[in-house]
Amino acid sequence: MDFKVTPWEVEGEVDYNKLIEQFGTQPLTQELLAEFEKKAGELHLFLKRRIFFSHRDFDWILRIHHEEPFALYTGRGPTGPVHLGHLMPWIFCKYLQDKFNSNFYFQVTDDEKFLFREELSVEDTKEIAYDNILDIIACGFDSKKTFIFIDTEYAKTLYNIAITVAKRVTFSTTRAVFGFENSTNIGMIFFPAIQAVPCFLPSILEKRKAPVLIPAAIDQDNYWRVTRDVAERLGYYKPAAIHNIFLPSLTGPSGKMSASKEETAIFCKDTREQVFTKVMNAFTGGRATIAEQRKFGGNPDICTIYQYYYFLFMPDDDEVEKRHLDCKSGNIMCGPCKAELAERIWTFLEKHQERREKAKDVLEEFMLRD
Ligand code: TYM
């Protein structure tokens, strides 16, 4: 296999169909999307464009949601500032919360990032956690139905549930699923039990056996495999999941936008100038010269700029199709195409940053404390 997807690294050009096979998930079929459209009244762009492409038990969630409303669960590991890729599952969660009036649980795993990252202290990851929470709130969630918690601060509740999970997961299972080795620190080996907890937290807090749906990129699926193995033995439903593909790196089609590789990412706190510099220097599917581009056209299918339009910044289907054609036929050059994208990204980020500022005053309304 010439690519690798784990919760800690994504390398190479990911073949998402192969991942479905390798991870044993289900593709989001046309029938399932039609079913969703019937219930939600429309298809979100991320579904229409297959940015969410795979799932576990999403069909079951749709079947039972009238009788047994589902809770949403997702999370963030605070290593640095939030980037545009992180926002994708959160934007989708906001859409689902609005459509289905769902309670939304958000785990911030400062413990995970302290344990996994040599250079980060406990104080660092907590500070980054609070900074990242502003970006979460800026996505527009309903404070009455949104519960954000930081692992080290919500530890009393989490730990008591985590040990019930940990007791039923062997080292050999986590080694097989996560690739742990003898040199892995024991905090990391225990950590999957902590990321499993919010799958069960809605049942405990809402005092009902609650179905849970987890929107996240496919890199987090290892955790759900382990959690699903133990869920029924603990008296809970298996968590359902819906997986998105990765927003690509600014530097080209192999690898994802990643907070730990700064050159790959546009961060939510970037200035207008930073956005323009990054976009103007990004990898494109363009030719070496303008003359060649006019003659032979560009290749939008490997182009970062086109992908960003497709994922987030050109919601109109006709417009995005036209851009694809214009690029391939040499009707549009990379310079103006990049400048337009940078402008669109900045328009989006400017509003996000305003909401982020306002979030500082209401942060506590969103926090779950014990
Ligand atoms: P983290 O902080 O690595 O990532 C946060 C969320 O962003 C997704 N993601 C991306 N999506 C699209 N394009 C990208 N380039 C990209 N990079 C990251 C991740 O899949 C994730 O959904 N261990 C977790 C924290 C966590 C969590 C969870 C995540 C705890 N509980 C439940 C999802 C669901 C982490 O470090 O995520």
mmCIF file of C-alpha atoms and ligand atoms in Angstrom:
data_model
loop_
_atom_site.group_PDB
_atom_site.id
_atom_site.type_symbol
_atom_site.label_atom_id
_atom_site.label_comp_id
_atom_site.label_asym_id
_atom_site.label_seq_id
_atom_site.Cartn_x
_atom_site.Cartn_y
_atom_site.Cartn_z
ATOM 1 C CA MET A 1 0.000 0.000 0.000
ATOM 2 C CA ASP A 2 1.504 3.379 -0.995
ATOM 3 C CA PHE A 3 -0.446 5.435 1.520
ATOM 4 C CA LYS A 4 -0.986 5.375 5.251
ATOM 5 C CA VAL A 5 -3.895 6.633 7.381
ATOM 6 C CA THR A 6 -3.710 6.482 11.183
ATOM 7 C CA PRO A 7 -5.022 8.900 13.839
ATOM 8 C CA TRP A 8 -1.502 10.425 13.940
ATOM 9 C CA GLU A 9 -0.326 10.523 10.382
ATOM 10 C CA VAL A 10 -1.630 10.564 6.854
ATOM 11 C CA GLU A 11 0.920 9.917 4.144
ATOM 12 C CA GLY A 12 0.769 9.472 0.385
ATOM 13 C CA GLU A 13 -2.158 9.745 -1.975
ATOM 14 C CA VAL A 14 -5.078 8.160 -0.151
ATOM 15 C CA ASP A 15 -7.245 5.676 -2.064
ATOM 16 C CA TYR A 16 -10.536 6.061 -0.226
ATOM 17 C CA ASN A 17 -12.158 2.995 -1.786
ATOM 18 C CA LYS A 18 -9.289 0.878 -0.555
ATOM 19 C CA LEU A 19 -9.703 2.394 2.910
ATOM 20 C CA ILE A 20 -13.357 1.330 2.990
ATOM 21 C CA GLU A 21 -12.179 -2.228 2.355
ATOM 22 C CA GLN A 22 -9.243 -2.063 4.713
ATOM 23 C CA PHE A 23 -11.241 -0.542 7.602
ATOM 24 C CA GLY A 24 -14.377 -2.570 6.923
ATOM 25 C CA THR A 25 -16.702 0.454 6.695
ATOM 26 C CA GLN A 26 -19.627 0.935 4.308
ATOM 27 C CA PRO A 27 -19.727 3.297 1.316
ATOM 28 C CA LEU A 28 -22.358 6.050 1.412
ATOM 29 C CA THR A 29 -24.538 4.726 -1.370
ATOM 30 C CA GLN A 30 -26.932 6.619 -3.622
ATOM 31 C CA GLU A 31 -29.864 4.844 -1.911
ATOM 32 C CA LEU A 32 -28.716 5.931 1.531
ATOM 33 C CA LEU A 33 -28.263 9.505 0.374
ATOM 34 C CA ALA A 34 -31.762 9.459 -1.110
ATOM 35 C CA GLU A 35 -33.073 8.203 2.237
ATOM 36 C CA PHE A 36 -31.234 11.021 4.013
ATOM 37 C CA GLU A 37 -32.611 13.586 1.566
ATOM 38 C CA LYS A 38 -36.133 12.398 2.307
ATOM 39 C CA LYS A 39 -35.618 12.913 6.054
ATOM 40 C CA ALA A 40 -33.617 16.151 5.932
ATOM 41 C CA GLY A 41 -35.416 17.755 2.980
ATOM 42 C CA GLU A 42 -32.125 18.387 1.150
ATOM 43 C CA LEU A 43 -28.591 17.072 0.715
ATOM 44 C CA HIS A 44 -25.729 18.989 2.269
ATOM 45 C CA LEU A 45 -22.950 19.877 -0.144
ATOM 46 C CA PHE A 46 -20.604 17.486 1.682
ATOM 47 C CA LEU A 47 -22.968 14.605 0.946
ATOM 48 C CA LYS A 48 -23.768 15.630 -2.608
ATOM 49 C CA ARG A 49 -20.055 15.905 -3.403
ATOM 50 C CA ARG A 50 -19.152 12.737 -1.486
ATOM 51 C CA ILE A 51 -16.833 14.560 0.857
ATOM 52 C CA PHE A 52 -18.491 12.371 3.441
ATOM 53 C CA PHE A 53 -18.018 9.059 1.683
ATOM 54 C CA SER A 54 -18.204 6.215 4.165
ATOM 55 C CA HIS A 55 -20.052 5.215 7.330
ATOM 56 C CA ARG A 56 -20.836 2.705 10.015
ATOM 57 C CA ASP A 57 -24.549 2.231 10.813
ATOM 58 C CA PHE A 58 -25.622 5.629 9.451
ATOM 59 C CA ASP A 59 -28.567 3.781 7.868
ATOM 60 C CA TRP A 60 -29.609 2.568 11.321
ATOM 61 C CA ILE A 61 -29.406 6.108 12.732
ATOM 62 C CA LEU A 62 -31.743 7.349 9.985
ATOM 63 C CA ARG A 63 -34.140 4.466 10.519
ATOM 64 C CA ILE A 64 -34.619 4.998 14.255
ATOM 65 C CA HIS A 65 -34.107 8.723 14.746
ATOM 66 C CA HIS A 66 -37.824 9.502 15.192
ATOM 67 C CA GLU A 67 -38.232 7.112 18.109
ATOM 68 C CA GLU A 68 -34.719 7.401 19.464
ATOM 69 C CA PRO A 69 -33.080 10.772 18.719
ATOM 70 C CA PHE A 70 -29.354 10.509 18.149
ATOM 71 C CA ALA A 71 -26.678 12.549 19.851
ATOM 72 C CA LEU A 72 -23.729 13.889 17.883
ATOM 73 C CA TYR A 73 -20.146 13.424 19.027
ATOM 74 C CA THR A 74 -16.913 14.757 17.598
ATOM 75 C CA GLY A 75 -13.607 16.140 18.877
ATOM 76 C CA ARG A 76 -10.303 17.921 18.547
ATOM 77 C CA GLY A 77 -6.776 17.116 19.708
ATOM 78 C CA PRO A 78 -5.204 20.478 20.577
ATOM 79 C CA THR A 79 -1.706 20.592 19.045
ATOM 80 C CA GLY A 80 -1.857 24.088 17.576
ATOM 81 C CA PRO A 81 -4.304 26.399 15.844
ATOM 82 C CA VAL A 82 -7.395 25.020 14.101
ATOM 83 C CA HIS A 83 -7.195 24.827 10.295
ATOM 84 C CA LEU A 84 -9.797 24.705 7.505
ATOM 85 C CA GLY A 85 -9.725 20.875 7.375
ATOM 86 C CA HIS A 86 -10.713 20.560 11.031
ATOM 87 C CA LEU A 87 -13.733 22.746 10.392
ATOM 88 C CA MET A 88 -15.216 20.309 7.883
ATOM 89 C CA PRO A 89 -16.676 17.756 10.330
ATOM 90 C CA TRP A 90 -17.731 20.623 12.618
ATOM 91 C CA ILE A 91 -19.581 22.426 9.824
ATOM 92 C CA PHE A 92 -21.357 19.150 9.127
ATOM 93 C CA CYS A 93 -22.190 18.676 12.827
ATOM 94 C CA LYS A 94 -23.704 22.162 12.926
ATOM 95 C CA TYR A 95 -25.850 21.280 9.912
ATOM 96 C CA LEU A 96 -26.994 18.011 11.542
ATOM 97 C CA GLN A 97 -27.697 19.744 14.855
ATOM 98 C CA ASP A 98 -29.930 22.236 13.034
ATOM 99 C CA LYS A 99 -31.709 19.568 10.997
ATOM 100 C CA PHE A 100 -32.243 16.984 13.712
ATOM 101 C CA ASN A 101 -32.180 19.172 16.828
ATOM 102 C CA SER A 102 -29.446 16.949 18.240
ATOM 103 C CA ASN A 103 -27.487 17.247 21.426
ATOM 104 C CA PHE A 104 -23.854 17.665 20.501
ATOM 105 C CA TYR A 105 -20.916 16.431 22.585
ATOM 106 C CA PHE A 106 -17.455 17.765 21.813
ATOM 107 C CA GLN A 107 -14.323 16.219 23.341
ATOM 108 C CA VAL A 108 -11.083 18.203 23.481
ATOM 109 C CA THR A 109 -8.273 15.717 24.071
ATOM 110 C CA ASP A 110 -5.526 17.766 25.710
ATOM 111 C CA ASP A 111 -4.384 14.574 27.500
ATOM 112 C CA GLU A 112 -3.954 12.768 24.159
ATOM 113 C CA LYS A 113 -1.790 15.476 22.678
ATOM 114 C CA PHE A 114 0.311 15.798 25.838
ATOM 115 C CA LEU A 115 0.932 12.041 25.749
ATOM 116 C CA PHE A 116 1.570 11.802 22.012
ATOM 117 C CA ARG A 117 3.657 14.898 21.438
ATOM 118 C CA GLU A 118 7.087 15.032 23.020
ATOM 119 C CA GLU A 119 7.398 18.819 22.842
ATOM 120 C CA LEU A 120 4.050 19.760 24.441
ATOM 121 C CA SER A 121 3.537 20.221 28.208
ATOM 122 C CA VAL A 122 0.239 19.740 30.082
ATOM 123 C CA GLU A 123 -0.022 23.541 30.314
ATOM 124 C CA ASP A 124 0.562 23.934 26.560
ATOM 125 C CA THR A 125 -2.171 21.547 25.495
ATOM 126 C CA LYS A 126 -4.664 23.082 27.928
ATOM 127 C CA GLU A 127 -3.921 26.566 26.640
ATOM 128 C CA ILE A 128 -4.292 25.414 23.035
ATOM 129 C CA ALA A 129 -7.515 23.619 24.020
ATOM 130 C CA TYR A 130 -9.122 26.882 25.195
ATOM 131 C CA ASP A 131 -7.943 28.644 22.065
ATOM 132 C CA ASN A 132 -9.370 25.901 19.811
ATOM 133 C CA ILE A 133 -12.717 25.979 21.651
ATOM 134 C CA LEU A 134 -13.246 29.511 20.314
ATOM 135 C CA ASP A 135 -13.116 28.098 16.776
ATOM 136 C CA ILE A 136 -15.582 25.379 17.706
ATOM 137 C CA ILE A 137 -18.066 27.885 19.132
ATOM 138 C CA ALA A 138 -17.518 30.143 16.092
ATOM 139 C CA CYS A 139 -19.093 27.398 13.950
ATOM 140 C CA GLY A 140 -22.441 28.518 15.374
ATOM 141 C CA PHE A 141 -23.638 25.678 17.614
ATOM 142 C CA ASP A 142 -26.646 26.056 19.906
ATOM 143 C CA SER A 143 -25.288 26.613 23.428
ATOM 144 C CA LYS A 144 -28.288 24.892 25.019
ATOM 145 C CA LYS A 145 -27.611 21.684 23.108
ATOM 146 C CA THR A 146 -23.807 21.729 22.887
ATOM 147 C CA PHE A 147 -21.509 20.279 25.531
ATOM 148 C CA ILE A 148 -17.778 20.866 25.164
ATOM 149 C CA PHE A 149 -15.335 19.295 27.601
ATOM 150 C CA ILE A 150 -11.565 19.209 28.025
ATOM 151 C CA ASP A 151 -10.373 15.774 29.091
ATOM 152 C CA THR A 152 -8.096 16.820 31.974
ATOM 153 C CA GLU A 153 -10.829 19.094 33.353
ATOM 154 C CA TYR A 154 -13.769 16.697 32.972
ATOM 155 C CA ALA A 155 -11.637 13.839 34.238
ATOM 156 C CA LYS A 156 -13.779 12.696 37.158
ATOM 157 C CA THR A 157 -16.698 11.757 34.900
ATOM 158 C CA LEU A 158 -14.562 10.501 32.015
ATOM 159 C CA TYR A 159 -12.265 8.335 34.108
ATOM 160 C CA ASN A 160 -15.089 6.426 35.762
ATOM 161 C CA ILE A 161 -16.485 5.420 32.371
ATOM 162 C CA ALA A 162 -13.069 4.936 30.748
ATOM 163 C CA ILE A 163 -12.062 2.197 33.196
ATOM 164 C CA THR A 164 -15.166 0.181 32.273
ATOM 165 C CA VAL A 165 -14.005 0.329 28.658
ATOM 166 C CA ALA A 166 -10.308 -0.261 29.418
ATOM 167 C CA LYS A 167 -11.096 -3.424 31.375
ATOM 168 C CA ARG A 168 -12.530 -5.002 28.231
ATOM 169 C CA VAL A 169 -9.841 -4.023 25.710
ATOM 170 C CA THR A 170 -6.603 -6.008 25.629
ATOM 171 C CA PHE A 171 -3.159 -4.720 24.758
ATOM 172 C CA SER A 172 -3.061 -7.084 21.820
ATOM 173 C CA THR A 173 -6.216 -5.470 20.363
ATOM 174 C CA THR A 174 -4.875 -1.923 20.660
ATOM 175 C CA ARG A 175 -1.522 -3.046 19.299
ATOM 176 C CA ALA A 176 -3.207 -4.548 16.254
ATOM 177 C CA VAL A 177 -5.509 -1.559 15.681
ATOM 178 C CA PHE A 178 -3.148 1.338 16.467
ATOM 179 C CA GLY A 179 0.261 -0.227 15.856
ATOM 180 C CA PHE A 180 1.441 0.323 19.459
ATOM 181 C CA GLU A 181 4.833 -1.111 20.299
ATOM 182 C CA ASN A 182 6.820 -2.017 23.413
ATOM 183 C CA SER A 183 8.308 1.470 23.383
ATOM 184 C CA THR A 184 4.857 3.167 23.335
ATOM 185 C CA ASN A 185 4.183 5.028 26.582
ATOM 186 C CA ILE A 186 1.397 3.504 28.681
ATOM 187 C CA GLY A 187 -0.641 6.718 28.615
ATOM 188 C CA MET A 188 -1.093 6.281 24.878
ATOM 189 C CA ILE A 189 -2.102 2.680 25.355
ATOM 190 C CA PHE A 190 -4.851 3.709 27.808
ATOM 191 C CA PHE A 191 -5.976 6.710 25.763
ATOM 192 C CA PRO A 192 -8.338 4.873 23.355
ATOM 193 C CA ALA A 193 -10.548 4.184 26.382
ATOM 194 C CA ILE A 194 -10.846 7.942 26.959
ATOM 195 C CA GLN A 195 -11.786 8.689 23.336
ATOM 196 C CA ALA A 196 -14.422 5.918 23.591
ATOM 197 C CA VAL A 197 -16.176 7.514 26.578
ATOM 198 C CA PRO A 198 -18.223 10.208 24.783
ATOM 199 C CA CYS A 199 -19.839 7.438 22.723
ATOM 200 C CA PHE A 200 -21.539 6.421 25.977
ATOM 201 C CA LEU A 201 -21.743 9.748 27.775
ATOM 202 C CA PRO A 202 -25.099 10.750 26.187
ATOM 203 C CA SER A 203 -26.656 7.532 27.551
ATOM 204 C CA ILE A 204 -25.398 8.348 31.032
ATOM 205 C CA LEU A 205 -26.210 12.072 31.054
ATOM 206 C CA GLU A 206 -29.518 11.811 29.205
ATOM 207 C CA LYS A 207 -30.563 8.700 31.195
ATOM 208 C CA ARG A 208 -31.607 6.686 28.142
ATOM 209 C CA LYS A 209 -29.879 4.255 25.818
ATOM 210 C CA ALA A 210 -28.802 6.915 23.318
ATOM 211 C CA PRO A 211 -27.755 6.310 19.717
ATOM 212 C CA VAL A 212 -24.634 8.332 18.893
ATOM 213 C CA LEU A 213 -23.410 9.497 15.478
ATOM 214 C CA ILE A 214 -19.784 10.579 15.037
ATOM 215 C CA PRO A 215 -18.919 12.813 12.067
ATOM 216 C CA ALA A 216 -15.106 12.901 11.646
ATOM 217 C CA ALA A 217 -12.459 12.268 9.015
ATOM 218 C CA ILE A 218 -11.655 8.620 8.359
ATOM 219 C CA ASP A 219 -8.394 8.858 10.369
ATOM 220 C CA GLN A 220 -10.373 8.523 13.614
ATOM 221 C CA ASP A 221 -12.088 5.292 12.648
ATOM 222 C CA ASN A 222 -9.625 3.056 14.544
ATOM 223 C CA TYR A 223 -11.094 4.369 17.765
ATOM 224 C CA TRP A 224 -14.639 3.456 16.759
ATOM 225 C CA ARG A 225 -13.607 -0.080 15.837
ATOM 226 C CA VAL A 226 -12.361 -0.684 19.374
ATOM 227 C CA THR A 227 -15.333 1.110 20.949
ATOM 228 C CA ARG A 228 -17.893 -0.786 18.876
ATOM 229 C CA ASP A 229 -16.344 -4.072 20.020
ATOM 230 C CA VAL A 230 -17.113 -3.370 23.672
ATOM 231 C CA ALA A 231 -20.264 -1.201 23.472
ATOM 232 C CA GLU A 232 -22.917 -3.902 23.674
ATOM 233 C CA ARG A 233 -21.150 -5.745 26.459
ATOM 234 C CA LEU A 234 -21.370 -2.527 28.469
ATOM 235 C CA GLY A 235 -25.095 -2.120 27.718
ATOM 236 C CA TYR A 236 -24.815 0.678 25.126
ATOM 237 C CA TYR A 237 -25.501 0.926 21.404
ATOM 238 C CA LYS A 238 -22.501 0.700 19.121
ATOM 239 C CA PRO A 239 -21.622 4.246 18.034
ATOM 240 C CA ALA A 240 -22.393 5.044 14.396
ATOM 241 C CA ALA A 241 -19.923 7.025 12.324
ATOM 242 C CA ILE A 242 -19.849 9.024 9.121
ATOM 243 C CA HIS A 243 -16.425 9.697 7.608
ATOM 244 C CA ASN A 244 -15.106 12.587 5.547
ATOM 245 C CA ILE A 245 -12.099 12.637 3.243
ATOM 246 C CA PHE A 246 -9.194 14.992 3.933
ATOM 247 C CA LEU A 247 -8.884 18.548 2.755
ATOM 248 C CA PRO A 248 -5.570 18.278 0.903
ATOM 249 C CA SER A 249 -2.313 19.922 1.832
ATOM 250 C CA LEU A 250 -1.425 23.295 0.292
ATOM 251 C CA THR A 251 1.717 21.598 -1.002
ATOM 252 C CA GLY A 252 0.079 19.014 -3.251
ATOM 253 C CA PRO A 253 -2.210 16.044 -3.612
ATOM 254 C CA SER A 254 -0.325 13.652 -1.359
ATOM 255 C CA GLY A 255 -0.941 14.253 2.332
ATOM 256 C CA LYS A 256 -3.606 16.213 4.156
ATOM 257 C CA MET A 257 -3.840 19.689 5.573
ATOM 258 C CA SER A 258 -2.153 19.098 8.919
ATOM 259 C CA ALA A 259 -1.703 21.368 11.946
ATOM 260 C CA SER A 260 1.653 19.777 12.723
ATOM 261 C CA LYS A 261 3.027 20.647 9.249
ATOM 262 C CA GLU A 262 2.509 24.384 9.059
ATOM 263 C CA GLU A 263 3.349 24.685 5.378
ATOM 264 C CA THR A 264 0.347 22.483 4.523
ATOM 265 C CA ALA A 265 -2.358 24.516 6.234
ATOM 266 C CA ILE A 266 -4.509 27.617 6.265
ATOM 267 C CA PHE A 267 -5.310 28.347 9.881
ATOM 268 C CA CYS A 268 -8.506 29.972 11.101
ATOM 269 C CA LYS A 269 -6.458 32.706 12.769
ATOM 270 C CA ASP A 270 -4.441 33.565 9.641
ATOM 271 C CA THR A 271 -4.448 37.182 8.480
ATOM 272 C CA ARG A 272 -5.624 38.271 5.048
ATOM 273 C CA GLU A 273 -2.001 38.632 4.015
ATOM 274 C CA GLN A 274 -1.089 35.130 5.194
ATOM 275 C CA VAL A 275 -4.066 33.661 3.339
ATOM 276 C CA PHE A 276 -3.068 35.391 0.105
ATOM 277 C CA THR A 277 0.599 34.393 0.404
ATOM 278 C CA LYS A 278 -0.274 30.774 1.134
ATOM 279 C CA VAL A 279 -2.838 30.457 -1.654
ATOM 280 C CA MET A 280 -0.666 32.214 -4.233
ATOM 281 C CA ASN A 281 2.184 29.769 -3.419
ATOM 282 C CA ALA A 282 0.038 26.633 -3.297
ATOM 283 C CA PHE A 283 0.510 23.616 -5.544
ATOM 284 C CA THR A 284 -1.699 23.741 -8.650
ATOM 285 C CA GLY A 285 -2.430 21.549 -11.633
ATOM 286 C CA GLY A 286 -1.109 24.298 -13.921
ATOM 287 C CA ARG A 287 1.458 24.050 -16.711
ATOM 288 C CA ALA A 288 4.968 25.479 -16.630
ATOM 289 C CA THR A 289 4.094 28.465 -18.849
ATOM 290 C CA ILE A 290 0.977 30.464 -19.689
ATOM 291 C CA ALA A 291 1.388 29.545 -23.360
ATOM 292 C CA GLU A 292 1.360 25.833 -22.536
ATOM 293 C CA GLN A 293 -1.583 26.266 -20.195
ATOM 294 C CA ARG A 294 -3.586 28.009 -22.959
ATOM 295 C CA LYS A 295 -2.699 25.266 -25.399
ATOM 296 C CA PHE A 296 -3.023 22.120 -23.280
ATOM 297 C CA GLY A 297 -5.116 23.258 -20.302
ATOM 298 C CA GLY A 298 -4.477 22.538 -16.606
ATOM 299 C CA ASN A 299 -5.264 19.500 -14.492
ATOM 300 C CA PRO A 300 -7.929 20.381 -11.886
ATOM 301 C CA ASP A 301 -7.987 16.817 -10.572
ATOM 302 C CA ILE A 302 -4.590 17.179 -8.918
ATOM 303 C CA CYS A 303 -4.937 20.888 -8.176
ATOM 304 C CA THR A 304 -5.107 22.031 -4.552
ATOM 305 C CA ILE A 305 -6.861 25.236 -5.551
ATOM 306 C CA TYR A 306 -9.608 23.393 -7.399
ATOM 307 C CA GLN A 307 -10.006 20.994 -4.478
ATOM 308 C CA TYR A 308 -10.534 23.887 -2.054
ATOM 309 C CA TYR A 309 -13.210 25.310 -4.320
ATOM 310 C CA TYR A 310 -14.822 21.902 -4.555
ATOM 311 C CA PHE A 311 -14.706 21.136 -0.836
ATOM 312 C CA LEU A 312 -15.734 24.448 0.650
ATOM 313 C CA PHE A 313 -15.546 27.584 -1.428
ATOM 314 C CA MET A 314 -17.651 27.059 -4.557
ATOM 315 C CA PRO A 315 -20.975 25.685 -3.392
ATOM 316 C CA ASP A 316 -22.743 26.294 -6.701
ATOM 317 C CA ASP A 317 -22.638 23.049 -8.735
ATOM 318 C CA ASP A 318 -22.807 24.718 -12.155
ATOM 319 C CA GLU A 319 -20.060 27.136 -11.227
ATOM 320 C CA VAL A 320 -17.714 24.421 -9.989
ATOM 321 C CA GLU A 321 -18.326 22.304 -13.060
ATOM 322 C CA LYS A 322 -17.597 25.287 -15.270
ATOM 323 C CA ARG A 323 -14.365 25.971 -13.392
ATOM 324 C CA HIS A 324 -13.293 22.366 -13.977
ATOM 325 C CA LEU A 325 -13.963 22.700 -17.695
ATOM 326 C CA ASP A 326 -12.376 26.149 -17.966
ATOM 327 C CA CYS A 327 -9.223 24.842 -16.300
ATOM 328 C CA LYS A 328 -8.986 21.729 -18.456
ATOM 329 C CA SER A 329 -9.531 23.647 -21.647
ATOM 330 C CA GLY A 330 -6.985 26.362 -20.832
ATOM 331 C CA ASN A 331 -9.633 29.084 -20.529
ATOM 332 C CA ILE A 332 -8.493 30.171 -17.099
ATOM 333 C CA MET A 333 -4.976 30.712 -15.793
ATOM 334 C CA CYS A 334 -3.750 29.814 -12.295
ATOM 335 C CA GLY A 335 -3.068 33.409 -11.191
ATOM 336 C CA PRO A 336 -6.656 34.719 -11.285
ATOM 337 C CA CYS A 337 -8.034 31.363 -10.134
ATOM 338 C CA LYS A 338 -5.815 31.506 -7.020
ATOM 339 C CA ALA A 339 -6.563 35.179 -6.332
ATOM 340 C CA GLU A 340 -10.297 34.490 -6.436
ATOM 341 C CA LEU A 341 -9.940 31.569 -4.033
ATOM 342 C CA ALA A 342 -7.834 33.630 -1.615
ATOM 343 C CA GLU A 343 -10.548 36.311 -1.635
ATOM 344 C CA ARG A 344 -13.276 33.736 -0.954
ATOM 345 C CA ILE A 345 -11.296 32.126 1.860
ATOM 346 C CA TRP A 346 -10.642 35.494 3.446
ATOM 347 C CA THR A 347 -14.346 36.480 3.244
ATOM 348 C CA PHE A 348 -15.127 33.260 5.091
ATOM 349 C CA LEU A 349 -12.338 33.645 7.673
ATOM 350 C CA GLU A 350 -13.081 37.286 8.398
ATOM 351 C CA LYS A 351 -16.601 36.339 9.537
ATOM 352 C CA HIS A 352 -15.272 33.302 11.395
ATOM 353 C CA GLN A 353 -12.765 35.496 13.236
ATOM 354 C CA GLU A 354 -15.508 37.937 14.285
ATOM 355 C CA ARG A 355 -17.548 35.068 15.729
ATOM 356 C CA ARG A 356 -14.375 33.716 17.351
ATOM 357 C CA GLU A 357 -13.887 37.022 19.174
ATOM 358 C CA LYS A 358 -17.481 36.991 20.406
ATOM 359 C CA ALA A 359 -17.077 33.380 21.566
ATOM 360 C CA LYS A 360 -14.732 34.567 24.326
ATOM 361 C CA ASP A 361 -17.707 36.063 26.206
ATOM 362 C CA VAL A 362 -19.914 32.994 26.025
ATOM 363 C CA LEU A 363 -17.385 30.161 26.253
ATOM 364 C CA GLU A 364 -18.495 29.014 29.682
ATOM 365 C CA GLU A 365 -22.099 28.501 28.481
ATOM 366 C CA PHE A 366 -20.814 25.694 26.258
ATOM 367 C CA MET A 367 -18.602 23.933 28.793
ATOM 368 C CA LEU A 368 -19.512 20.681 30.491
ATOM 369 C CA ARG A 369 -18.044 20.588 33.999
ATOM 370 C CA ASP A 370 -17.971 18.048 36.806
HETATM 371 P P1 TYM B 1 -7.673 16.157 15.320
HETATM 372 O O1 TYM B 1 -7.488 17.330 16.193
HETATM 373 O O2 TYM B 1 -6.485 15.554 14.674
HETATM 374 O O3 TYM B 1 -8.690 16.520 14.186
HETATM 375 C C1 TYM B 1 -9.933 17.172 14.460
HETATM 376 C C2 TYM B 1 -10.946 16.748 13.391
HETATM 377 O O4 TYM B 1 -10.540 17.144 12.100
HETATM 378 C C3 TYM B 1 -10.471 16.027 11.208
HETATM 379 N N1 TYM B 1 -9.386 16.351 10.283
HETATM 380 C C4 TYM B 1 -9.590 16.679 8.984
HETATM 381 N N2 TYM B 1 -10.706 16.700 8.230
HETATM 382 C C5 TYM B 1 -10.577 17.084 6.938
HETATM 383 N N3 TYM B 1 -9.399 17.411 6.359
HETATM 384 C C6 TYM B 1 -8.249 17.411 7.057
HETATM 385 N N4 TYM B 1 -7.118 17.757 6.491
HETATM 386 C C7 TYM B 1 -8.315 17.010 8.448
HETATM 387 N N5 TYM B 1 -7.398 16.877 9.440
HETATM 388 C C8 TYM B 1 -8.075 16.482 10.542
HETATM 389 C C9 TYM B 1 -10.229 14.839 12.129
HETATM 390 O O5 TYM B 1 -10.655 13.625 11.577
HETATM 391 C C10 TYM B 1 -11.094 15.222 13.319
HETATM 392 O O6 TYM B 1 -12.446 14.919 13.067
HETATM 393 N N6 TYM B 1 -8.118 12.274 18.529
HETATM 394 C C11 TYM B 1 -8.833 13.352 17.870
HETATM 395 C C12 TYM B 1 -9.708 14.156 18.825
HETATM 396 C C13 TYM B 1 -11.036 13.488 19.087
HETATM 397 C C14 TYM B 1 -12.033 13.225 18.095
HETATM 398 C C15 TYM B 1 -13.099 12.574 18.788
HETATM 399 C C16 TYM B 1 -12.102 13.491 16.733
HETATM 400 C C17 TYM B 1 -11.513 13.031 20.271
HETATM 401 N N7 TYM B 1 -12.769 12.470 20.110
HETATM 402 C C18 TYM B 1 -14.266 12.229 18.121
HETATM 403 C C19 TYM B 1 -13.250 13.122 16.046
HETATM 404 C C20 TYM B 1 -14.316 12.471 16.743
HETATM 405 C C21 TYM B 1 -7.860 14.291 17.159
HETATM 406 O O7 TYM B 1 -6.709 14.392 17.509
HETATM 407 O O8 TYM B 1 -8.451 15.021 16.133
#
